[in-house]
mmCIF file of C-alpha atoms and ligand atoms in Angstrom:
data_model
loop_
_atom_site.group_PDB
_atom_site.id
_atom_site.type_symbol
_atom_site.label_atom_id
_atom_site.label_comp_id
_atom_site.label_asym_id
_atom_site.label_seq_id
_atom_site.Cartn_x
_atom_site.Cartn_y
_atom_site.Cartn_z
ATOM 1 C CA MET A 15 -11.674 10.386 -25.198
ATOM 2 C CA PRO A 16 -15.054 12.159 -25.056
ATOM 3 C CA ASP A 17 -15.184 12.136 -28.935
ATOM 4 C CA LEU A 18 -14.652 8.286 -28.893
ATOM 5 C CA LEU A 19 -17.429 7.723 -26.426
ATOM 6 C CA GLN A 20 -20.594 6.088 -27.863
ATOM 7 C CA THR A 21 -22.393 5.826 -24.383
ATOM 8 C CA ARG A 22 -25.282 7.769 -22.988
ATOM 9 C CA ARG A 23 -24.280 7.835 -19.370
ATOM 10 C CA PHE A 24 -21.131 5.556 -18.775
ATOM 11 C CA GLY A 25 -17.926 7.629 -18.612
ATOM 12 C CA ARG A 26 -19.875 10.922 -19.344
ATOM 13 C CA ASP A 27 -18.881 12.251 -15.786
ATOM 14 C CA ALA A 28 -15.118 11.223 -15.483
ATOM 15 C CA ARG A 29 -12.114 11.842 -13.287
ATOM 16 C CA TRP A 30 -8.768 10.465 -14.438
ATOM 17 C CA LEU A 31 -6.110 10.538 -11.822
ATOM 18 C CA LYS A 32 -2.331 10.172 -12.358
ATOM 19 C CA SER A 33 -2.158 7.934 -9.321
ATOM 20 C CA ALA A 34 -4.819 6.687 -6.881
ATOM 21 C CA GLY A 35 -4.951 4.245 -3.887
ATOM 22 C CA SER A 36 -7.895 2.409 -5.333
ATOM 23 C CA THR A 37 -10.321 3.625 -7.914
ATOM 24 C CA ASN A 38 -13.066 1.614 -6.254
ATOM 25 C CA ALA A 39 -12.378 3.629 -3.073
ATOM 26 C CA GLU A 40 -12.235 6.974 -5.010
ATOM 27 C CA ALA A 41 -15.467 6.090 -6.737
ATOM 28 C CA LEU A 42 -17.298 5.137 -3.549
ATOM 29 C CA GLY A 43 -16.371 8.400 -2.071
ATOM 30 C CA TRP A 44 -17.452 10.194 -5.187
ATOM 31 C CA ALA A 45 -20.737 8.326 -5.288
ATOM 32 C CA ALA A 46 -21.552 9.259 -1.776
ATOM 33 C CA GLU A 47 -21.479 12.912 -2.930
ATOM 34 C CA GLY A 48 -24.394 12.100 -5.250
ATOM 35 C CA VAL A 49 -22.661 11.687 -8.568
ATOM 36 C CA PRO A 50 -24.932 10.156 -11.286
ATOM 37 C CA GLU A 51 -24.887 6.387 -12.340
ATOM 38 C CA GLY A 52 -22.222 5.837 -14.894
ATOM 39 C CA ALA A 53 -19.632 8.299 -13.412
ATOM 40 C CA LEU A 54 -16.060 6.950 -13.963
ATOM 41 C CA VAL A 55 -12.839 7.239 -11.984
ATOM 42 C CA GLY A 56 -9.737 5.918 -13.683
ATOM 43 C CA THR A 57 -6.148 6.073 -12.916
ATOM 44 C CA ASP A 58 -2.719 5.244 -14.526
ATOM 45 C CA HIS A 59 -1.544 3.674 -11.410
ATOM 46 C CA GLN A 60 -2.920 2.283 -8.125
ATOM 47 C CA THR A 61 -0.900 2.131 -4.992
ATOM 48 C CA ALA A 62 -3.523 0.082 -3.019
ATOM 49 C CA GLY A 63 -5.389 -1.733 -5.790
ATOM 50 C CA ARG A 64 -8.055 -4.141 -4.438
ATOM 51 C CA GLY A 65 -8.667 -7.686 -5.757
ATOM 52 C CA ARG A 66 -11.341 -10.175 -4.729
ATOM 53 C CA GLN A 67 -11.122 -12.122 -1.454
ATOM 54 C CA GLY A 68 -8.917 -9.379 0.110
ATOM 55 C CA ARG A 69 -6.114 -9.950 -2.564
ATOM 56 C CA GLU A 70 -4.073 -7.036 -3.949
ATOM 57 C CA TRP A 71 -4.201 -5.886 -7.516
ATOM 58 C CA ARG A 72 -1.003 -4.617 -8.801
ATOM 59 C CA ASP A 73 -0.046 -2.837 -12.042
ATOM 60 C CA SER A 74 2.723 -1.370 -13.961
ATOM 61 C CA PRO A 75 2.196 2.355 -14.055
ATOM 62 C CA GLY A 76 0.760 3.800 -17.425
ATOM 63 C CA HIS A 77 0.288 0.487 -19.047
ATOM 64 C CA ASN A 78 -3.173 -0.744 -18.092
ATOM 65 C CA LEU A 79 -6.805 0.152 -17.710
ATOM 66 C CA LEU A 80 -7.828 0.630 -14.143
ATOM 67 C CA PHE A 81 -11.184 2.218 -13.389
ATOM 68 C CA SER A 82 -14.382 2.070 -11.480
ATOM 69 C CA ILE A 83 -17.938 3.022 -12.514
ATOM 70 C CA VAL A 84 -20.625 4.241 -10.015
ATOM 71 C CA LEU A 85 -23.764 2.061 -10.235
ATOM 72 C CA ARG A 86 -27.159 2.518 -8.685
ATOM 73 C CA PRO A 87 -28.735 -0.859 -9.766
ATOM 74 C CA SER A 88 -32.542 -1.144 -9.820
ATOM 75 C CA ILE A 89 -32.507 -4.870 -10.381
ATOM 76 C CA PRO A 90 -33.781 -7.217 -7.555
ATOM 77 C CA THR A 91 -31.317 -8.017 -4.871
ATOM 78 C CA ASN A 92 -30.883 -11.652 -5.769
ATOM 79 C CA ARG A 93 -29.836 -10.676 -9.315
ATOM 80 C CA ILE A 94 -26.885 -8.517 -8.316
ATOM 81 C CA GLY A 95 -24.580 -11.499 -9.145
ATOM 82 C CA LEU A 96 -25.313 -10.763 -12.850
ATOM 83 C CA ILE A 97 -23.506 -7.437 -12.871
ATOM 84 C CA PRO A 98 -19.931 -8.880 -12.812
ATOM 85 C CA LEU A 99 -20.799 -11.331 -15.401
ATOM 86 C CA ALA A 100 -22.036 -8.500 -17.592
ATOM 87 C CA ALA A 101 -18.661 -6.699 -16.974
ATOM 88 C CA GLY A 102 -16.588 -9.688 -17.929
ATOM 89 C CA LEU A 103 -18.729 -10.150 -21.041
ATOM 90 C CA ALA A 104 -18.252 -6.510 -22.000
ATOM 91 C CA VAL A 105 -14.455 -6.687 -21.492
ATOM 92 C CA ALA A 106 -14.135 -9.880 -23.622
ATOM 93 C CA GLU A 107 -16.319 -8.322 -26.493
ATOM 94 C CA ALA A 108 -14.282 -5.130 -26.386
ATOM 95 C CA ILE A 109 -10.950 -6.962 -26.333
ATOM 96 C CA GLU A 110 -12.169 -9.028 -29.357
ATOM 97 C CA GLN A 111 -13.389 -5.931 -31.238
ATOM 98 C CA GLN A 112 -10.274 -3.995 -30.725
ATOM 99 C CA THR A 113 -7.507 -6.753 -31.071
ATOM 100 C CA GLY A 114 -9.006 -9.823 -32.831
ATOM 101 C CA LEU A 115 -8.118 -11.960 -29.723
ATOM 102 C CA SER A 116 -10.871 -14.251 -28.405
ATOM 103 C CA PRO A 117 -11.069 -14.203 -24.554
ATOM 104 C CA ILE A 118 -12.902 -16.744 -22.558
ATOM 105 C CA LEU A 119 -14.793 -16.085 -19.301
ATOM 106 C CA LYS A 120 -14.117 -17.917 -16.151
ATOM 107 C CA TRP A 121 -17.080 -17.842 -13.880
ATOM 108 C CA PRO A 122 -17.753 -15.522 -11.978
ATOM 109 C CA ASN A 123 -15.782 -12.756 -13.344
ATOM 110 C CA ASP A 124 -12.256 -13.434 -14.718
ATOM 111 C CA VAL A 125 -11.357 -12.761 -18.329
ATOM 112 C CA LEU A 126 -8.714 -15.262 -19.649
ATOM 113 C CA LEU A 127 -6.476 -15.370 -22.764
ATOM 114 C CA ALA A 128 -4.414 -18.521 -23.296
ATOM 115 C CA ASP A 129 -5.589 -19.850 -19.966
ATOM 116 C CA ARG A 130 -4.113 -16.824 -18.215
ATOM 117 C CA LYS A 131 -5.901 -13.966 -16.428
ATOM 118 C CA VAL A 132 -5.889 -10.675 -18.406
ATOM 119 C CA CYS A 133 -8.667 -8.830 -16.482
ATOM 120 C CA GLY A 134 -10.335 -8.884 -12.985
ATOM 121 C CA VAL A 135 -13.702 -7.368 -11.819
ATOM 122 C CA LEU A 136 -14.569 -6.213 -8.344
ATOM 123 C CA LEU A 137 -18.061 -5.060 -7.279
ATOM 124 C CA GLU A 138 -18.307 -3.347 -3.982
ATOM 125 C CA GLY A 139 -20.870 -1.128 -2.081
ATOM 126 C CA GLN A 140 -24.173 -1.259 -0.538
ATOM 127 C CA PHE A 141 -27.202 -2.727 -1.821
ATOM 128 C CA GLN A 142 -30.524 -1.783 -0.119
ATOM 129 C CA THR A 143 -33.300 -4.162 -0.387
ATOM 130 C CA ARG A 144 -36.038 -1.471 0.570
ATOM 131 C CA SER A 145 -35.462 1.343 -1.880
ATOM 132 C CA ALA A 146 -33.412 0.962 -5.094
ATOM 133 C CA SER A 147 -32.581 4.721 -4.925
ATOM 134 C CA ASP A 148 -30.371 4.093 -2.006
ATOM 135 C CA ASN A 149 -28.232 1.594 -3.843
ATOM 136 C CA LEU A 150 -24.751 2.588 -4.142
ATOM 137 C CA MET A 151 -22.202 0.222 -5.867
ATOM 138 C CA VAL A 152 -18.968 0.639 -7.716
ATOM 139 C CA LEU A 153 -17.836 -1.759 -10.377
ATOM 140 C CA GLY A 154 -13.904 -1.876 -10.620
ATOM 141 C CA ILE A 155 -12.201 -3.252 -13.706
ATOM 142 C CA GLY A 156 -8.505 -3.958 -13.947
ATOM 143 C CA LEU A 157 -7.488 -4.922 -17.514
ATOM 144 C CA ASN A 158 -3.881 -5.597 -18.277
ATOM 145 C CA VAL A 159 -3.292 -3.892 -21.616
ATOM 146 C CA ASN A 160 0.411 -3.147 -22.342
ATOM 147 C CA GLN A 161 2.111 -4.543 -19.225
ATOM 148 C CA VAL A 162 4.851 -7.126 -20.087
ATOM 149 C CA ASP A 163 6.471 -7.791 -16.809
ATOM 150 C CA PHE A 164 4.544 -9.360 -13.824
ATOM 151 C CA ASP A 165 5.254 -10.094 -10.281
ATOM 152 C CA PRO A 166 6.984 -13.478 -10.149
ATOM 153 C CA ALA A 167 4.216 -14.528 -7.743
ATOM 154 C CA ILE A 168 1.534 -14.242 -10.524
ATOM 155 C CA ALA A 169 3.675 -14.251 -13.629
ATOM 156 C CA GLY A 170 2.642 -17.835 -14.559
ATOM 157 C CA ASN A 171 -1.073 -16.948 -14.242
ATOM 158 C CA ALA A 172 -1.256 -13.446 -15.744
ATOM 159 C CA THR A 173 -1.038 -12.040 -19.146
ATOM 160 C CA SER A 174 -1.812 -8.792 -21.110
ATOM 161 C CA LEU A 175 -3.204 -7.897 -24.448
ATOM 162 C CA SER A 176 0.154 -6.802 -25.573
ATOM 163 C CA LEU A 177 1.763 -10.156 -24.584
ATOM 164 C CA GLU A 178 -0.987 -12.132 -26.459
ATOM 165 C CA SER A 179 -1.130 -9.920 -29.618
ATOM 166 C CA GLY A 180 2.539 -9.008 -29.949
ATOM 167 C CA GLN A 181 1.439 -5.255 -30.255
ATOM 168 C CA ILE A 182 1.004 -2.255 -28.305
ATOM 169 C CA VAL A 183 -2.821 -1.695 -27.806
ATOM 170 C CA PRO A 184 -4.108 1.897 -27.575
ATOM 171 C CA ARG A 185 -5.941 2.301 -24.240
ATOM 172 C CA GLN A 186 -8.472 5.021 -25.207
ATOM 173 C CA PRO A 187 -10.396 3.365 -27.949
ATOM 174 C CA LEU A 188 -10.489 0.134 -25.980
ATOM 175 C CA LEU A 189 -11.895 2.038 -22.958
ATOM 176 C CA ALA A 190 -14.528 3.599 -25.149
ATOM 177 C CA GLU A 191 -15.575 0.289 -26.585
ATOM 178 C CA LEU A 192 -15.689 -1.405 -23.252
ATOM 179 C CA LEU A 193 -17.855 1.428 -21.785
ATOM 180 C CA HIS A 194 -20.258 1.068 -24.720
ATOM 181 C CA ARG A 195 -20.572 -2.708 -24.257
ATOM 182 C CA LEU A 196 -20.799 -2.331 -20.504
ATOM 183 C CA GLU A 197 -23.594 0.143 -20.598
ATOM 184 C CA LYS A 198 -25.555 -1.980 -23.105
ATOM 185 C CA HIS A 199 -25.280 -5.141 -21.094
ATOM 186 C CA TYR A 200 -25.918 -3.425 -17.797
ATOM 187 C CA GLU A 201 -29.100 -1.763 -19.015
ATOM 188 C CA SER A 202 -30.311 -5.031 -20.579
ATOM 189 C CA LEU A 203 -30.470 -6.669 -17.068
ATOM 190 C CA PRO A 204 -33.760 -5.140 -15.845
ATOM 191 C CA LEU A 205 -35.273 -5.423 -19.271
ATOM 192 C CA ASP A 206 -34.962 -9.341 -19.827
ATOM 193 C CA ASN A 207 -33.935 -10.474 -16.248
ATOM 194 C CA GLY A 208 -30.360 -11.090 -17.497
ATOM 195 C CA ALA A 209 -31.333 -13.582 -20.162
ATOM 196 C CA SER A 210 -29.150 -11.895 -22.898
ATOM 197 C CA VAL A 211 -26.123 -11.595 -20.538
ATOM 198 C CA ARG A 212 -26.464 -15.213 -19.375
ATOM 199 C CA ALA A 213 -26.692 -16.520 -23.013
ATOM 200 C CA HIS A 214 -23.718 -14.507 -24.217
ATOM 201 C CA PHE A 215 -21.628 -15.322 -21.225
ATOM 202 C CA GLU A 216 -22.180 -19.112 -21.666
ATOM 203 C CA LYS A 217 -21.005 -18.910 -25.253
ATOM 204 C CA ARG A 218 -17.596 -17.822 -23.848
ATOM 205 C CA MET A 219 -17.659 -19.740 -20.613
ATOM 206 C CA ALA A 220 -14.622 -21.647 -19.670
ATOM 207 C CA GLY A 221 -15.124 -25.257 -18.777
ATOM 208 C CA ILE A 222 -18.633 -25.499 -20.065
ATOM 209 C CA GLY A 223 -19.680 -29.004 -20.720
ATOM 210 C CA ARG A 224 -16.487 -30.188 -18.994
ATOM 211 C CA MET A 225 -15.724 -31.869 -15.758
ATOM 212 C CA VAL A 226 -14.314 -29.343 -13.182
ATOM 213 C CA SER A 227 -13.650 -29.213 -9.539
ATOM 214 C CA VAL A 228 -15.016 -26.174 -7.457
ATOM 215 C CA ALA A 229 -13.022 -25.176 -4.291
ATOM 216 C CA PHE A 230 -14.385 -22.875 -1.576
ATOM 217 C CA SER A 231 -12.412 -20.436 0.456
ATOM 218 C CA TYR A 232 -14.473 -21.346 3.631
ATOM 219 C CA SER A 233 -14.033 -25.145 3.289
ATOM 220 C CA GLU A 234 -11.444 -27.676 2.664
ATOM 221 C CA ASN A 235 -13.995 -29.795 0.592
ATOM 222 C CA SER A 236 -14.485 -29.322 -3.057
ATOM 223 C CA ILE A 237 -17.209 -30.422 -5.547
ATOM 224 C CA ALA A 238 -16.637 -32.312 -8.841
ATOM 225 C CA GLY A 239 -19.154 -31.915 -11.642
ATOM 226 C CA THR A 240 -19.872 -30.875 -15.150
ATOM 227 C CA VAL A 241 -20.299 -27.154 -15.860
ATOM 228 C CA LEU A 242 -23.848 -26.653 -17.252
ATOM 229 C CA GLY A 243 -23.898 -22.830 -17.385
ATOM 230 C CA VAL A 244 -25.317 -19.898 -15.456
ATOM 231 C CA ALA A 245 -28.441 -19.801 -13.327
ATOM 232 C CA ASP A 246 -31.086 -17.000 -13.422
ATOM 233 C CA ASP A 247 -29.278 -15.256 -10.673
ATOM 234 C CA GLY A 248 -25.697 -15.481 -12.203
ATOM 235 C CA ALA A 249 -24.775 -18.606 -10.043
ATOM 236 C CA LEU A 250 -22.893 -21.619 -11.383
ATOM 237 C CA ARG A 251 -25.024 -24.529 -12.584
ATOM 238 C CA LEU A 252 -23.036 -27.694 -12.028
ATOM 239 C CA ARG A 253 -24.201 -31.349 -12.674
ATOM 240 C CA THR A 254 -22.794 -33.447 -9.910
ATOM 241 C CA SER A 255 -23.430 -37.200 -8.944
ATOM 242 C CA GLU A 256 -26.128 -35.814 -6.496
ATOM 243 C CA GLY A 257 -28.019 -33.910 -9.271
ATOM 244 C CA VAL A 258 -27.891 -30.226 -10.477
ATOM 245 C CA GLU A 259 -26.287 -27.912 -7.924
ATOM 246 C CA ILE A 260 -26.494 -24.075 -7.917
ATOM 247 C CA LEU A 261 -23.290 -22.618 -6.501
ATOM 248 C CA HIS A 262 -22.972 -18.861 -5.470
ATOM 249 C CA ALA A 263 -19.355 -18.877 -4.741
ATOM 250 C CA GLY A 264 -16.261 -20.937 -5.521
ATOM 251 C CA GLU A 265 -13.115 -21.288 -7.659
ATOM 252 C CA ILE A 266 -13.304 -23.457 -10.707
ATOM 253 C CA THR A 267 -10.412 -25.756 -11.684
ATOM 254 C CA LEU A 268 -10.507 -27.978 -14.787
ATOM 255 C CA ALA A 269 -10.279 -31.601 -13.881
ATOM 256 C CA THR A 270 -7.509 -32.142 -16.569
ATOM 257 C CA ALA A 271 -4.101 -30.734 -17.062
ATOM 258 C CA ASN A 272 -4.249 -26.798 -17.270
ATOM 259 C CA PRO A 273 -5.883 -25.422 -14.250
ATOM 260 C CA LEU A 274 -7.822 -22.290 -14.992
ATOM 261 C CA VAL A 275 -6.123 -19.500 -13.102
ATOM 262 C CA SER A 276 -7.618 -17.686 -10.088
HETATM 263 C C1 BTN B 302 -9.862 -9.588 -8.975
HETATM 264 O O1 BTN B 302 -9.342 -9.916 -7.914
HETATM 265 O O2 BTN B 302 -9.905 -10.330 -9.893
HETATM 266 C C2 BTN B 302 -10.525 -8.166 -9.147
HETATM 267 C C3 BTN B 302 -9.555 -7.213 -9.462
HETATM 268 C C4 BTN B 302 -10.178 -5.856 -9.711
HETATM 269 C C5 BTN B 302 -9.158 -4.723 -9.869
HETATM 270 C C6 BTN B 302 -9.745 -3.468 -10.203
HETATM 271 S S1 BTN B 302 -8.505 -2.279 -10.806
HETATM 272 C C7 BTN B 302 -9.821 -1.021 -10.591
HETATM 273 C C8 BTN B 302 -10.599 -1.180 -9.497
HETATM 274 N N1 BTN B 302 -9.865 -0.657 -8.250
HETATM 275 C C9 BTN B 302 -9.581 -1.427 -7.388
HETATM 276 O O3 BTN B 302 -9.024 -1.121 -6.348
HETATM 277 N N2 BTN B 302 -9.752 -2.813 -7.839
HETATM 278 C C10 BTN B 302 -10.475 -2.750 -9.106
#
């Protein structure tokens, strides 16, 4: 793997574990010891993989990419939402480069193939408003690479690169490509205030220009509108009957037939 790496920092310090509870938890512990930005913890299997909104993230051992990167972001607090977007974008580009498949991005951070989820991203940690040097975050990425059997509860909404391409996909070159793209997009954030990440994200954005419904975990109400794109801080821009709304959370569903998976 080191000989495949094209990065300056991402993945240069690395721990690969046969099995772990959660790589996000491992990386947070390692980060607290002062490891540099870009350090990576990966594993072949998680026994307590964490998903968004308290969900579990399950895997079939030895088949997928499951890893976390230590970040010490120096961008303004209100731009932190751009980091998961940069991650989804890096994943989509690496998939395309390595397999020829063309993933789309479901705001805020799901990567989809054939309307099914192939990758999830989870950003955790502490963000200090006073001193950027105290920021300590981990970016966890779970990418279904060669898994072909999924838990019946998610089978209809999940897929893998192998299922979509009909081939076994080598994990190491894919990881090296992904880290290269991730480092590039992450490092662009303080340089152009996220303009490049937003523009590239919108080109692959699921539902853009279409009517969608956005549901919220904290409310029974949903909002209908047309997806306009991504706001400066990574929020969703939606045109509704009231005007343009900026949403910082929510689950998008297409207003027609195929719902985008969660
Ligand atoms: C989601 O719910 O979509 C986010 C899933 C994130 C899963 C990854 S796997 C590696 C890292 N470690 C974890 O415990 N979770 C993330």
